[in-house]
Short mmCIF file of C-alpha atoms in Angstrom, two decimals:
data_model
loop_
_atom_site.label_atom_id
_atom_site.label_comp_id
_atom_site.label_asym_id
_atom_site.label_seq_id
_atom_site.Cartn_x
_atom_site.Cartn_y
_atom_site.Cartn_z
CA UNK A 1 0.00 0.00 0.00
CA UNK A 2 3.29 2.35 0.47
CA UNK A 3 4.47 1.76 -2.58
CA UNK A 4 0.83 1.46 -4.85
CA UNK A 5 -0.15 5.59 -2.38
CA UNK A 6 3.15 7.31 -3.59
CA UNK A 7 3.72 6.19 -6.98
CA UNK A 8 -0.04 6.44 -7.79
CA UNK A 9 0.10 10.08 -6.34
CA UNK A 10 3.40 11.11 -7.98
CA UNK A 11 2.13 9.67 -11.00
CA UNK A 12 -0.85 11.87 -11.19
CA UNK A 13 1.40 15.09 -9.73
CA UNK A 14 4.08 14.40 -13.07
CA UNK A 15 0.19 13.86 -15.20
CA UNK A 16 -0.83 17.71 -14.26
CA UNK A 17 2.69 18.99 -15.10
CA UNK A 18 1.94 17.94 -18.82
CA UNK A 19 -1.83 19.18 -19.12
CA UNK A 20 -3.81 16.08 -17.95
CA UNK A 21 -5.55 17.42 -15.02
CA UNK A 22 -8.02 15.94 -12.69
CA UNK A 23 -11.40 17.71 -13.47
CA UNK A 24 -11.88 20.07 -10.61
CA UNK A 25 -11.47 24.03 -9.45
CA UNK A 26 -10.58 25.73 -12.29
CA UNK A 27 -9.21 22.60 -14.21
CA UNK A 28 -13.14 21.38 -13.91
CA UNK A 29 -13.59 21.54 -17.94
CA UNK A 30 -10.05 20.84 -19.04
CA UNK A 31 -10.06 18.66 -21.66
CA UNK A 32 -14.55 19.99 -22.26
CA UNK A 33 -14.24 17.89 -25.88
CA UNK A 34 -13.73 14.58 -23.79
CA UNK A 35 -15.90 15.39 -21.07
CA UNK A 36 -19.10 16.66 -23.08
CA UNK A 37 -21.09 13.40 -22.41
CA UNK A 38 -19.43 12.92 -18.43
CA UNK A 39 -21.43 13.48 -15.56
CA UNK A 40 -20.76 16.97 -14.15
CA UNK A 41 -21.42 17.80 -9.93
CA UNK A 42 -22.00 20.83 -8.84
CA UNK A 43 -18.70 21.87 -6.75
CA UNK A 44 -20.06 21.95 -3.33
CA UNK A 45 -21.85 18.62 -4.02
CA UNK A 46 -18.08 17.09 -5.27
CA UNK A 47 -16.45 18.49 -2.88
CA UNK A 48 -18.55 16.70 0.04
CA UNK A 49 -17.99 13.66 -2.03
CA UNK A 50 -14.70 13.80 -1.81
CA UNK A 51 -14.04 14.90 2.33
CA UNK A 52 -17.29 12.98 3.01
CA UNK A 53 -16.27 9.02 3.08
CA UNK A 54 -12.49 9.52 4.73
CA UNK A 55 -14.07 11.79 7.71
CA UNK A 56 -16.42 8.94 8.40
CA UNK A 57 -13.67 6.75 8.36
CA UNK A 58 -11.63 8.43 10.36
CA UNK A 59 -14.72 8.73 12.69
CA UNK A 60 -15.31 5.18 12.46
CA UNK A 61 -11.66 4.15 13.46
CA UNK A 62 -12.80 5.44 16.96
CA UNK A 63 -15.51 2.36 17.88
CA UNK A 64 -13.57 -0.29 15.48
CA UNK A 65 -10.23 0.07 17.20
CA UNK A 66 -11.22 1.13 20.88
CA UNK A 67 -8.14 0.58 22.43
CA UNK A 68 -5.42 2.88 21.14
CA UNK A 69 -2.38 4.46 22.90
CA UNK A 70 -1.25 7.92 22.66
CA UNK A 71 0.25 8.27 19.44
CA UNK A 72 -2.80 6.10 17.56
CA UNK A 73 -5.91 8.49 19.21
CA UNK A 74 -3.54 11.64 17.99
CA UNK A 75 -3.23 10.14 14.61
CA UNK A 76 -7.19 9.32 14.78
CA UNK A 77 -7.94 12.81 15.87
CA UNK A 78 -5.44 14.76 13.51
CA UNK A 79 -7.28 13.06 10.59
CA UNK A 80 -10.81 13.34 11.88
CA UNK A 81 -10.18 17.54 12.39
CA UNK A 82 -8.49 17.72 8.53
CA UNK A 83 -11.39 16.33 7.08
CA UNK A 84 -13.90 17.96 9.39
CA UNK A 85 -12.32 21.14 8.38
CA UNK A 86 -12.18 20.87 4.80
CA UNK A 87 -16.49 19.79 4.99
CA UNK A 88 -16.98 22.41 6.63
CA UNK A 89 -15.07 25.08 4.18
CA UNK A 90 -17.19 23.66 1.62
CA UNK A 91 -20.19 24.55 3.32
CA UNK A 92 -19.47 27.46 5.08
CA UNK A 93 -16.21 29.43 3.67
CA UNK A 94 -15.49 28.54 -0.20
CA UNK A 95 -16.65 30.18 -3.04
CA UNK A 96 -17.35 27.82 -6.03
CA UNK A 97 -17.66 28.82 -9.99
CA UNK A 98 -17.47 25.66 -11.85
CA UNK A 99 -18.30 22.21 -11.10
CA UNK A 100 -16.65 18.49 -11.26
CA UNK A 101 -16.57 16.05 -13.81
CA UNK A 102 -17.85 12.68 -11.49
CA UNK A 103 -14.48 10.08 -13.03
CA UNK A 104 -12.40 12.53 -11.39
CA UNK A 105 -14.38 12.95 -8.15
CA UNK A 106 -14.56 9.22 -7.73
CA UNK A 107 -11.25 8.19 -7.68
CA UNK A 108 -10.10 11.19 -5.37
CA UNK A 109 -12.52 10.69 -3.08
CA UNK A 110 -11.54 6.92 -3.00
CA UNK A 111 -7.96 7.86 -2.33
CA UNK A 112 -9.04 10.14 0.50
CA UNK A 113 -10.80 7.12 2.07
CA UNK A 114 -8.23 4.13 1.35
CA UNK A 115 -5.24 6.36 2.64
CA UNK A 116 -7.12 7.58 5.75
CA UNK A 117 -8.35 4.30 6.44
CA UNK A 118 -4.92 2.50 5.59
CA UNK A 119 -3.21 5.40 7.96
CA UNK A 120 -5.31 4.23 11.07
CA UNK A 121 -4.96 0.54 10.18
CA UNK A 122 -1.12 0.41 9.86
CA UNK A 123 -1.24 2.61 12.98
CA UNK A 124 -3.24 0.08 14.68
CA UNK A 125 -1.01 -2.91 13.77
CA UNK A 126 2.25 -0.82 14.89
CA UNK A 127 1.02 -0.60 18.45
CA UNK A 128 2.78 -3.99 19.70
CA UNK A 129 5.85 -2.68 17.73
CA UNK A 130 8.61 -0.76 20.18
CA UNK A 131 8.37 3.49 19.95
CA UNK A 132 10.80 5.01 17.65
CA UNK A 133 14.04 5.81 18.51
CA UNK A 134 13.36 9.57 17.72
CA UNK A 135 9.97 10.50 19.12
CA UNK A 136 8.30 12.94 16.26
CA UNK A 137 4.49 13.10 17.67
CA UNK A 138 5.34 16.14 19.26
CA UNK A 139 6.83 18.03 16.33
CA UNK A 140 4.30 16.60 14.58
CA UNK A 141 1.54 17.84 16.70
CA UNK A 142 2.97 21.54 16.12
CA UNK A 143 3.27 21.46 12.50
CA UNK A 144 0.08 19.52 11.90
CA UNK A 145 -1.76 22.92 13.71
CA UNK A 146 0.63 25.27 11.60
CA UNK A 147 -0.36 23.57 8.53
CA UNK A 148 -4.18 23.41 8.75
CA UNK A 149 -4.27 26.92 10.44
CA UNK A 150 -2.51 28.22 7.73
CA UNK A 151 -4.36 26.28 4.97
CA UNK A 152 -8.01 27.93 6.44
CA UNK A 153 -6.22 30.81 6.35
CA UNK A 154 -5.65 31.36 2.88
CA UNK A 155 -8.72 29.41 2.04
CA UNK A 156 -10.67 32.17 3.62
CA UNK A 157 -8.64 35.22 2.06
CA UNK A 158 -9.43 32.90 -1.28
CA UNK A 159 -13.59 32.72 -0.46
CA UNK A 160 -13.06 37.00 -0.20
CA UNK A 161 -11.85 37.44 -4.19
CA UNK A 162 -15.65 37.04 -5.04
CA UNK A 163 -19.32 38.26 -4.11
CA UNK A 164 -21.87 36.23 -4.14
CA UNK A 165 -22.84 35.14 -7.74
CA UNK A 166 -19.13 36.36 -8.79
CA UNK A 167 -17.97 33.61 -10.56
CA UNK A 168 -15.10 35.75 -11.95
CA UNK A 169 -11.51 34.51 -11.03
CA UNK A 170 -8.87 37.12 -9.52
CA UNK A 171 -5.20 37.16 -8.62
CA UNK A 172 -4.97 36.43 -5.03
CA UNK A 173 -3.58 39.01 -2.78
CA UNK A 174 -2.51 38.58 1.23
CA UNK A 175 -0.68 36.08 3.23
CA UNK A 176 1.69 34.29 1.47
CA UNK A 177 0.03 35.00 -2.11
CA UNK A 178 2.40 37.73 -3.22
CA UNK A 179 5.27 35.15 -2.75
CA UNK A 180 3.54 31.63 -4.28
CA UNK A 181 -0.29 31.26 -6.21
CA UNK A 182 -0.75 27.94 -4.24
CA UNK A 183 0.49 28.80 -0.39
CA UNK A 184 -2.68 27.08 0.69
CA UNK A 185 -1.10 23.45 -0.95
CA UNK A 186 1.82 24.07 0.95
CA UNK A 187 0.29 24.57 4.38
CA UNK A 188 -1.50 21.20 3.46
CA UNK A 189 1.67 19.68 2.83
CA UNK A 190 2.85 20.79 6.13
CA UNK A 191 -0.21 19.16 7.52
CA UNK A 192 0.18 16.28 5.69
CA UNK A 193 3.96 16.44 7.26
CA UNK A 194 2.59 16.95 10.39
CA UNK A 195 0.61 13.64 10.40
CA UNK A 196 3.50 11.61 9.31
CA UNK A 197 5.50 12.59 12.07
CA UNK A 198 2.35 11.93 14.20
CA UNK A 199 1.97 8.29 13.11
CA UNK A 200 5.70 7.32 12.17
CA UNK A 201 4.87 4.73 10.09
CA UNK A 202 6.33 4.03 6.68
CA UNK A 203 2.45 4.20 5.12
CA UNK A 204 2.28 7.26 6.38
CA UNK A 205 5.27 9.10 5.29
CA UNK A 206 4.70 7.53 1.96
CA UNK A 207 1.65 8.88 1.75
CA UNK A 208 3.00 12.33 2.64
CA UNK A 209 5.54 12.48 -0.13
CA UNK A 210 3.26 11.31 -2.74
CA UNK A 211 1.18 14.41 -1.81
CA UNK A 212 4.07 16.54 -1.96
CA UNK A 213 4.93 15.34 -5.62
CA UNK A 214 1.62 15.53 -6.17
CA UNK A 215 0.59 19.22 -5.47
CA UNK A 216 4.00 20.25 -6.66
CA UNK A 217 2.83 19.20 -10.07
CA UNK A 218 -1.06 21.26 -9.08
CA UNK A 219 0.67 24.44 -8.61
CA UNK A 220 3.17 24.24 -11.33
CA UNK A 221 -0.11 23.84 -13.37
CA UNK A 222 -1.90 26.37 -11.28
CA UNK A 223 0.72 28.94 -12.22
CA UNK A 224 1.16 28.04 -15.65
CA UNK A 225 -2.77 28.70 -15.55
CA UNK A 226 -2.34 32.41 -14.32
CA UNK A 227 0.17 33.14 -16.75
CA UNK A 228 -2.27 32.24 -19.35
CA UNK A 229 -4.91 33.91 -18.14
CA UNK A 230 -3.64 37.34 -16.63
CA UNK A 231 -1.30 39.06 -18.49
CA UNK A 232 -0.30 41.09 -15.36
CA UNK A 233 0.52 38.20 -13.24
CA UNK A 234 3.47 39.14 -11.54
CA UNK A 235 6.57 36.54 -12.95
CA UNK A 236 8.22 36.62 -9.41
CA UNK A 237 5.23 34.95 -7.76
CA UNK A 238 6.16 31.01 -7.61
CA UNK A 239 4.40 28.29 -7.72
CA UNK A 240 4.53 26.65 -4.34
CA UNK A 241 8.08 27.36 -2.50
CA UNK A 242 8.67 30.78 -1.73
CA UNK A 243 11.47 32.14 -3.86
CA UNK A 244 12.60 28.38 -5.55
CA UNK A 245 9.56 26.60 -7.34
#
């Protein structure tokens, strides 16, 4: 499952560098000419598809594995709070404008269950197995906080580029968006970073670099997307990394 979560998500990361994009935000209609006779969701209603079934999962983890020590009901609880948080963005702070075509929907949303579900279960098995020799939880703890803190964060200043009914897009301004177009994928990576160190299990820290190659290949796209589309788009603005990519 290491090996099938990071090469499946570094796969798809390298697919967005070259144009093949999964068919949401403002990617929804890439490719329109092959996805004329798809099945098109509303955004909010793909969204919740996607957070929906990994939340529950994480919320089911509590009653199926009862017994848990420290580091297993942190893991359980780090993962219940992302995905509570991103349900309730979609209901309460994001602004959508286009939709989602349902083949892409499906298999993210599938992803977000399998790796939340294989996180918890790997945890689960490791608890017999002797504490690392290097204790990360803690660490892991504080950038698991800055990470989803700062992802809301720029989520929010995001939901403010648009009124009601605006489905115009708009160079982002505040926080980190003078420096990078996609600083809310790298507080999620630092989330994502945060969990690993949490669990310290191989799954998870596969899992966790697959996401990084993944988004990495998002906001090069992202970018490249700007540059298309606004011909004032400042050049100096990066991608993800502040000053390097």
């Amino acid at each position: 499952m290491s090996v099938v979560s990071f090469t499946s998500l570094a796969y798809i990361g390298f697919s967005e560098t070259r144009g093949k994009h999964l068919n949401y935000s403002k990617f929804w209609n890439a490719n329109s000419l092959q996805s004329i006779t798809k099945i098109k969701l509303s955004s909010r209603t793909g969204m919740l598809f996607l957070y929906t079934p990994a939340f529950l999962a994480a919320l089911t983890s509590f009653v199926l594995f009862p017994h848990h020590d420290l580091r297993t009901l942190l893991l359980k609880s780090a993962l219940a709070l992302h995905f509570f948080k991103r349900i309730f963005e979609v209901l309460v702070v994001h602004q959508f404008s286009g939709g989602m075509i349902l083949d892409s929907a499906i298999p993210i949303s599938f992803s977000y269950f399998l790796s939340t579900a294989s996180m918890i279960y790997a945890q689960h098995l490791s608890q017999d197995i002797s504490e690392p020799p290097v204790d990360l939880k803690y660490p892991g703890i504080l950038l698991f906080l800055i990470g989803i803190g700062g992802n809301f964060y720029h989520h929010y200043l995001l939901s403010k580029l648009r009124g009601k009914g605006d489905k115009e897009y708009r160079i982002p301004k505040g926080g980190l968006f003078d420096l990078v177009i996609c600083p809310h994928y790298l507080f999620e990576i630092i989330d994502f970073l945060g969990i690993s160190f949490i669990s310290q299990t191989l799954y998870a820290f596969s899992f966790t670099l697959g996401t990084i190659f993944y988004l990495m290949g998002r906001s090069y796209a992202t970018r490249r997307w700007y540059l298309s589309k606004f011909e004032n788009f400042p050049e100096d603005v990066k991608a993800l990394i502040p000053y390097l990519f």
